Coordinates of C-alpha atoms in Angstrom, one line a residue:
M1 CA 0.0 0.0 0.0
T2 CA 1.2 3.5 -0.7
A3 CA 1.2 6.4 1.8
E4 CA -1.7 8.8 1.7
P5 CA -0.9 12.0 -0.4
T6 CA -0.3 15.2 1.4
G7 CA 0.2 17.7 -1.4
P8 CA -2.0 20.5 -2.7
L9 CA -3.6 18.3 -5.4
K10 CA -4.7 15.7 -2.8
G11 CA -8.1 14.3 -3.7
L12 CA -7.7 14.7 -7.5
R13 CA -7.6 11.6 -9.7
V14 CA -5.6 11.5 -12.9
V15 CA -6.1 8.8 -15.6
D16 CA -2.6 8.6 -17.2
L17 CA -2.6 7.3 -20.7
T18 CA 0.9 8.5 -21.4
R19 CA 4.2 6.7 -22.1
V20 CA 7.9 7.5 -22.6
L21 CA 8.8 11.0 -21.3
A22 CA 6.7 14.1 -22.1
G23 CA 3.4 12.8 -20.8
P24 CA 4.9 10.9 -17.8
T25 CA 6.8 14.1 -16.8
A26 CA 3.5 15.9 -16.5
T27 CA 1.8 13.2 -14.6
Q28 CA 4.7 12.6 -12.2
M29 CA 4.6 16.3 -11.3
L30 CA 0.8 16.0 -10.6
G31 CA 1.6 12.9 -8.5
D32 CA 4.3 14.7 -6.6
L33 CA 1.8 17.4 -5.7
G34 CA -0.6 14.9 -4.2
A35 CA -2.8 13.7 -7.1
E36 CA -3.7 10.0 -7.4
V37 CA -2.2 9.0 -10.7
I38 CA -3.5 5.8 -12.3
K39 CA -1.1 4.8 -15.1
I40 CA -2.8 2.7 -17.8
E41 CA -0.3 0.3 -19.4
R42 CA -0.5 -2.4 -22.1
P43 CA -0.7 -5.9 -20.6
E44 CA 2.6 -7.7 -20.6
A45 CA 4.5 -4.8 -22.5
G46 CA 3.8 -1.7 -20.4
D47 CA 5.4 1.7 -21.0
D48 CA 8.0 1.6 -23.7
T49 CA 10.6 3.0 -21.3
R50 CA 10.5 -0.1 -19.1
G51 CA 12.7 -1.6 -21.9
F52 CA 15.0 1.5 -22.2
A53 CA 17.9 -0.3 -20.5
P54 CA 20.6 -0.8 -19.5
P55 CA 21.2 0.7 -17.1
Y56 CA 18.8 -0.9 -14.6
V57 CA 18.2 0.3 -11.1
P58 CA 20.6 -1.8 -9.0
N59 CA 19.4 -5.3 -8.1
T60 CA 16.1 -4.9 -10.1
R61 CA 15.0 -5.4 -13.6
E62 CA 13.5 -1.9 -13.8
S63 CA 15.1 0.6 -16.2
A64 CA 16.6 3.7 -14.7
Y65 CA 14.7 5.7 -17.3
F66 CA 11.3 4.4 -16.3
V67 CA 11.9 4.7 -12.5
G68 CA 13.0 8.3 -13.0
V69 CA 9.7 9.6 -14.3
N70 CA 7.0 7.3 -12.9
R71 CA 7.0 7.7 -9.1
N72 CA 3.7 8.3 -7.2
K73 CA 1.7 6.3 -9.8
K74 CA -0.4 3.2 -9.7
S75 CA 0.2 0.8 -12.6
V76 CA -3.0 -0.8 -14.0
T77 CA -2.7 -3.0 -17.1
V78 CA -5.6 -2.5 -19.5
D79 CA -6.0 -3.4 -23.1
I80 CA -7.9 -0.3 -24.4
A81 CA -8.2 -1.9 -27.8
K82 CA -10.9 -4.2 -26.4
P83 CA -14.4 -3.0 -25.4
E84 CA -14.0 -4.4 -21.9
G85 CA -10.8 -2.4 -21.5
Q86 CA -12.5 0.7 -22.7
A87 CA -15.3 0.1 -20.2
I88 CA -12.6 0.0 -17.4
V89 CA -11.3 3.4 -18.5
H90 CA -14.8 4.8 -18.5
R91 CA -15.4 3.5 -15.0
L92 CA -12.3 5.4 -13.9
L93 CA -13.4 8.6 -15.7
E94 CA -16.6 8.6 -13.7
T95 CA -14.5 9.8 -10.7
A96 CA -11.5 11.3 -12.5
D97 CA -10.6 14.9 -12.7
I98 CA -7.9 14.8 -15.3
L99 CA -6.9 12.6 -18.3
V100 CA -3.5 13.0 -19.8
E101 CA -2.6 11.3 -23.1
N102 CA 0.2 11.4 -25.6
F103 CA -1.2 9.2 -28.4
K104 CA -1.0 10.4 -32.0
V105 CA -3.7 12.8 -33.0
G106 CA -7.0 10.9 -33.4
A107 CA -5.7 7.6 -32.1
L108 CA -7.8 7.4 -28.9
A109 CA -10.9 8.2 -30.9
K110 CA -10.7 4.7 -32.3
Y111 CA -11.3 3.4 -28.8
G112 CA -14.1 5.9 -27.9
L113 CA -11.6 7.9 -25.7
G114 CA -11.1 11.0 -27.7
W115 CA -11.9 14.4 -26.3
E116 CA -14.9 15.0 -28.6
Q117 CA -16.3 11.7 -27.4
L118 CA -15.8 12.3 -23.7
K119 CA -16.5 16.0 -23.2
E120 CA -20.3 15.7 -23.1
K121 CA -20.3 12.7 -20.9
Y122 CA -17.7 14.1 -18.5
P123 CA -18.2 17.9 -18.6
K124 CA -15.8 18.6 -15.7
L125 CA -13.0 16.5 -17.2
I126 CA -9.7 18.2 -17.9
Y127 CA -8.2 16.4 -20.9
C128 CA -4.6 17.1 -21.7
S129 CA -3.2 16.0 -25.0
I130 CA 0.6 16.1 -25.6
T131 CA 1.7 15.4 -29.1
G132 CA 4.6 16.3 -31.4
F133 CA 2.9 19.0 -33.4
G134 CA -0.5 19.6 -31.6
Q135 CA -4.0 18.8 -32.7
T136 CA -4.2 21.2 -35.6
G137 CA -1.9 22.3 -38.5
P138 CA -0.3 20.5 -41.4
Y139 CA 2.1 18.5 -39.3
A140 CA -0.6 17.3 -36.8
P141 CA -0.6 13.7 -38.0
R142 CA 3.2 13.3 -37.7
P143 CA 4.8 11.5 -34.8
G144 CA 7.1 13.6 -32.6
Y145 CA 10.5 12.7 -31.2
D146 CA 12.8 14.7 -29.1
A147 CA 15.7 15.0 -31.4
L148 CA 13.4 15.7 -34.3
I149 CA 11.7 18.5 -32.4
Q150 CA 15.1 19.9 -31.4
A151 CA 16.0 20.0 -35.0
M152 CA 12.8 21.5 -36.4
G153 CA 12.4 23.9 -33.4
G154 CA 15.7 25.7 -34.1
V155 CA 17.7 24.9 -31.0
M156 CA 20.1 22.6 -32.9
S157 CA 21.0 25.4 -35.3
L158 CA 22.2 27.4 -32.2
T159 CA 24.0 24.6 -30.5
G160 CA 27.5 23.2 -31.2
E161 CA 30.9 24.4 -32.3
I162 CA 31.0 27.4 -34.6
E163 CA 32.5 25.5 -37.5
G164 CA 31.1 22.1 -36.5
E165 CA 27.8 20.3 -37.1
P166 CA 24.6 21.3 -35.3
Q167 CA 24.1 19.5 -32.0
K168 CA 21.2 18.5 -29.9
V169 CA 21.1 19.2 -26.2
G170 CA 22.4 16.3 -24.1
I171 CA 19.1 15.7 -22.4
P172 CA 15.6 15.4 -24.0
V173 CA 14.6 19.0 -23.4
A174 CA 11.8 18.9 -26.0
D175 CA 10.0 16.2 -24.1
L176 CA 10.6 17.7 -20.7
F177 CA 9.4 21.2 -21.7
A178 CA 6.3 19.8 -23.3
G179 CA 5.5 17.8 -20.1
L180 CA 6.1 20.9 -17.9
Y181 CA 4.0 23.1 -20.1
G182 CA 1.3 20.5 -19.9
T183 CA 1.4 20.6 -16.1
I184 CA 1.0 24.4 -16.2
G185 CA -2.0 24.1 -18.6
I186 CA -3.6 21.5 -16.3
L187 CA -3.2 23.7 -13.2
A188 CA -4.7 26.6 -15.1
A189 CA -7.6 24.5 -16.2
L190 CA -8.2 23.3 -12.7
R191 CA -8.5 26.9 -11.6
H192 CA -10.9 27.6 -14.4
R193 CA -13.0 24.6 -13.4
E194 CA -13.1 25.7 -9.8
A195 CA -14.5 29.0 -11.0
T196 CA -16.9 27.7 -13.7
G197 CA -17.4 24.0 -13.2
Q198 CA -16.3 23.4 -16.7
G199 CA -13.5 21.1 -18.0
Q200 CA -11.6 21.7 -21.2
Q201 CA -9.0 20.2 -23.5
I202 CA -5.3 21.3 -23.3
D203 CA -3.5 21.0 -26.6
I204 CA 0.3 20.8 -26.1
G205 CA 2.5 20.5 -29.2
M206 CA 6.1 19.8 -28.6
L207 CA 7.1 22.0 -31.5
D208 CA 5.1 24.9 -30.0
T209 CA 6.7 24.5 -26.6
H210 CA 10.1 24.3 -28.2
V211 CA 9.5 27.5 -30.1
A212 CA 8.3 29.2 -26.9
W213 CA 11.6 28.5 -25.1
L214 CA 13.8 29.9 -27.8
A215 CA 13.6 33.0 -25.5
N216 CA 16.3 35.6 -26.2
Q217 CA 17.5 33.9 -29.3
G218 CA 14.0 33.8 -30.8
M219 CA 13.6 37.5 -29.9
N220 CA 17.0 38.3 -31.4
Y221 CA 15.7 36.9 -34.7
L222 CA 12.3 38.7 -34.5
A223 CA 14.1 42.0 -33.8
T224 CA 16.6 41.7 -36.7
G225 CA 15.2 39.2 -39.2
E226 CA 18.6 37.5 -39.1
N227 CA 19.4 33.9 -38.1
P228 CA 21.5 34.0 -34.9
P229 CA 24.9 32.3 -35.6
R230 CA 26.0 29.3 -33.7
L231 CA 28.4 30.5 -31.0
S232 CA 29.6 27.4 -29.3
N233 CA 29.7 28.2 -25.6
Q234 CA 29.4 31.9 -26.0
H235 CA 26.5 34.1 -25.1
P236 CA 24.8 35.9 -28.0
N237 CA 24.2 39.2 -26.1
I238 CA 26.8 39.3 -23.3
V239 CA 30.6 39.2 -23.5
P240 CA 32.5 37.7 -21.7
Y241 CA 30.0 35.1 -20.7
Q242 CA 31.3 31.7 -21.8
V243 CA 33.6 28.8 -21.2
F244 CA 37.3 29.7 -20.7
P245 CA 40.3 27.4 -20.5
T246 CA 42.2 27.4 -17.2
A247 CA 45.7 26.0 -16.3
D248 CA 44.1 22.6 -15.6
G249 CA 40.8 22.5 -17.4
Y250 CA 37.8 24.8 -18.0
M251 CA 35.4 27.1 -16.2
V252 CA 32.4 29.2 -17.0
L253 CA 32.9 32.9 -16.5
S254 CA 29.7 35.0 -16.5
I255 CA 30.4 38.7 -16.5
G256 CA 26.9 40.1 -16.9
N257 CA 27.4 43.8 -16.9
D258 CA 30.0 46.7 -17.2
P259 CA 30.6 47.2 -13.4
T260 CA 31.5 43.5 -13.1
F261 CA 33.8 43.7 -16.0
E262 CA 35.5 46.7 -14.4
R263 CA 35.9 44.8 -11.1
F264 CA 37.4 41.8 -13.0
C265 CA 39.9 44.1 -14.8
R266 CA 41.0 46.0 -11.7
S267 CA 41.4 42.8 -9.7
F268 CA 43.6 41.0 -12.3
G269 CA 45.9 43.6 -13.7
L270 CA 43.8 44.5 -16.7
E271 CA 43.0 48.2 -15.9
H272 CA 44.4 49.3 -19.3
L273 CA 41.4 47.6 -21.0
L274 CA 39.0 50.0 -19.4
A275 CA 40.5 52.9 -21.4
D276 CA 40.1 50.9 -24.7
E277 CA 36.7 51.6 -26.3
R278 CA 36.7 48.1 -27.7
Y279 CA 36.3 46.8 -24.1
A280 CA 34.5 49.7 -22.4
T281 CA 30.9 48.6 -22.7
N282 CA 29.1 45.3 -23.2
A283 CA 27.9 46.4 -26.6
A284 CA 31.5 47.1 -27.7
R285 CA 32.6 43.8 -26.3
V286 CA 29.9 41.9 -28.3
A287 CA 31.1 43.8 -31.4
N288 CA 34.7 42.7 -30.7
R289 CA 33.9 39.3 -29.4
A290 CA 36.9 37.5 -30.8
L291 CA 39.4 40.1 -29.5
V292 CA 37.8 40.0 -26.0
T293 CA 37.8 36.2 -25.9
E294 CA 41.5 36.0 -27.0
T295 CA 42.5 38.6 -24.4
M296 CA 40.6 36.9 -21.6
T297 CA 41.8 33.4 -22.6
T298 CA 45.4 34.6 -22.1
V299 CA 44.5 35.5 -18.5
T300 CA 42.4 32.5 -17.6
R301 CA 45.1 30.1 -18.6
T302 CA 47.4 31.4 -15.9
K303 CA 45.6 29.7 -12.9
P304 CA 43.9 26.4 -12.2
T305 CA 40.1 26.2 -12.0
R306 CA 39.9 25.8 -8.3
E307 CA 42.0 28.9 -7.7
W308 CA 39.9 31.0 -10.2
I309 CA 36.7 29.9 -8.6
A310 CA 37.8 30.9 -5.1
Q311 CA 39.1 34.3 -6.2
L312 CA 36.1 35.1 -8.4
E313 CA 33.5 34.1 -5.8
A314 CA 35.2 36.4 -3.3
L315 CA 34.8 39.2 -5.8
K316 CA 31.2 38.2 -6.5
I317 CA 31.9 37.6 -10.1
G318 CA 29.8 34.8 -11.7
C319 CA 31.8 31.6 -12.3
G320 CA 31.7 27.9 -11.9
P321 CA 33.4 24.6 -12.7
I322 CA 32.1 22.3 -15.4
N323 CA 30.9 19.4 -13.4
T324 CA 30.5 15.8 -14.4
L325 CA 27.3 14.2 -13.0
R326 CA 29.4 12.6 -10.3
D327 CA 30.5 16.1 -9.3
V328 CA 26.9 17.3 -9.5
F329 CA 25.4 14.7 -7.2
A330 CA 28.3 15.1 -4.7
D331 CA 28.1 18.9 -4.7
P332 CA 27.4 20.1 -1.1
H333 CA 24.8 22.6 -2.3
V334 CA 22.9 19.9 -4.3
V335 CA 23.1 17.6 -1.3
A336 CA 21.9 20.4 1.1
R337 CA 18.9 21.0 -1.2
N338 CA 17.9 17.3 -1.0
M339 CA 17.9 16.8 -4.7
V340 CA 18.3 13.0 -4.4
V341 CA 15.6 11.0 -2.6
E342 CA 15.7 7.4 -1.6
M343 CA 12.4 5.5 -1.9
P344 CA 11.3 1.9 -1.1
H345 CA 10.6 -0.1 -4.3
A346 CA 8.2 -3.0 -4.7
S347 CA 11.2 -5.2 -5.6
G348 CA 12.3 -4.9 -2.0
E349 CA 15.2 -2.6 -3.0
T350 CA 15.6 1.1 -2.1
V351 CA 15.9 3.2 -5.2
K352 CA 17.5 6.7 -5.6
V353 CA 15.6 9.2 -7.7
I354 CA 16.1 12.9 -8.6
A355 CA 13.8 15.0 -6.4
N356 CA 11.1 17.4 -7.4
P357 CA 12.7 20.9 -7.5
V358 CA 9.6 22.8 -6.5
K359 CA 10.0 23.9 -2.9
L360 CA 6.6 24.7 -1.3
S361 CA 6.7 25.9 2.3
A362 CA 3.3 24.7 3.3
T363 CA 2.6 21.8 0.9
P364 CA 5.9 20.4 -0.4
P365 CA 6.0 17.5 -2.9
D366 CA 5.7 14.1 -1.2
Y367 CA 7.3 10.9 -2.2
R368 CA 4.7 8.1 -1.5
S369 CA 5.8 5.4 -3.8
A370 CA 8.6 4.6 -6.2
A371 CA 7.8 3.8 -9.9
P372 CA 5.5 0.7 -9.9
L373 CA 6.0 -2.7 -11.2
L374 CA 4.0 -3.4 -14.4
G375 CA 0.4 -4.0 -13.3
Q376 CA 1.3 -3.8 -9.6
H377 CA -2.0 -2.0 -8.7
T378 CA -4.4 -3.6 -11.2
E379 CA -6.4 -5.7 -8.8
E380 CA -6.4 -3.0 -6.1
V381 CA -7.8 -0.4 -8.5
L382 CA -10.3 -2.7 -10.1
R383 CA -11.7 -3.7 -6.7
G384 CA -12.0 0.0 -5.8
L385 CA -14.1 0.4 -9.0
G386 CA -16.4 -2.3 -7.8
F387 CA -15.3 -5.2 -9.8
A388 CA -15.8 -8.6 -8.2
E389 CA -13.0 -11.1 -7.8
A390 CA -14.5 -13.4 -10.4
E391 CA -14.8 -10.6 -12.9
I392 CA -11.1 -9.7 -12.4
A393 CA -10.1 -13.3 -12.9
T394 CA -12.1 -13.5 -16.1
M395 CA -10.5 -10.3 -17.4
K396 CA -7.1 -11.6 -16.6
Q397 CA -7.8 -14.8 -18.5
G398 CA -9.0 -12.9 -21.5
G399 CA -6.0 -10.6 -21.6
I400 CA -8.1 -7.5 -20.9
V401 CA -6.0 -6.7 -17.8

């Protein structure tokens, strides 16, 4: 049995028809905030990410990928292609507040579970659809994948070495942002329902969310009509704000304004630069990016990273080492912020997961249960819906659950 939820969404029921990453990111956030999340999975197969391994969580046959994005959920195996399976989902929807799905556009309609089919029967239902390209537009029927969206959404054109090939970001940011924007939409829809009693559909397209977080680079294009160049580790609008070599490695130096640049120069024997108009203002430094980078590189190579970090932090100048993941999870600040949580797993093992970063003073995220085994809660949930033991046994025999 899982612990009772304590978060601000306690009492809400979520029917989770998502798999892989974007959708499960949204539903895990809802679960962390106290909602009951019932994850519907295919009998025998389950969520695709159960097979995204190695690596496995130590001493289990559970993929690290799946465990990282499916805590605080109940796994119920249901074959929604069968009428009896669809009837189970409808039984859940009678008491559900939210349905989240990331099927291709129109796919759930084949099973009577599309928004247009459900909205009249369940007028308070909040129905969140997360797809590659949204419910409308010429690309709507296409499948969406993280690397594909990173390419089509422009971020790959901005990422990588100046003379090298375009690069994707090292984590699946297109999936993650889509999931988080989905959560934001759900929370807004809950507020609307509270005020009006009406549910609604939330249409999240990964390409839309990717365009939305182009942020300053997107605005640079809109302001100039010119494609921003690929700048490797440099900042398009601030110089120096980039990776610099040190005597024993690399560091990030973030000099965000003119007073900070002046403080750096006066502290490290570069006062003469302040009288040179090519260095005097951030705008001038951006215009003379190569010169400033070359000048600063000569200086940063003179000391090891640790020494630079100590001196720059004392001067309140933004800087930092380039950590490996081993460094990250050993970092005293990350440790102090409790960004790794250990949870008991149904295998009998204790699993480590990355914590929810939202720090709420009154209703913090809670960690009730680790990612479930496939079908772990099927019988429990079916009994709660009123199915008799004989009915459950029959459905098991028929491959419905």
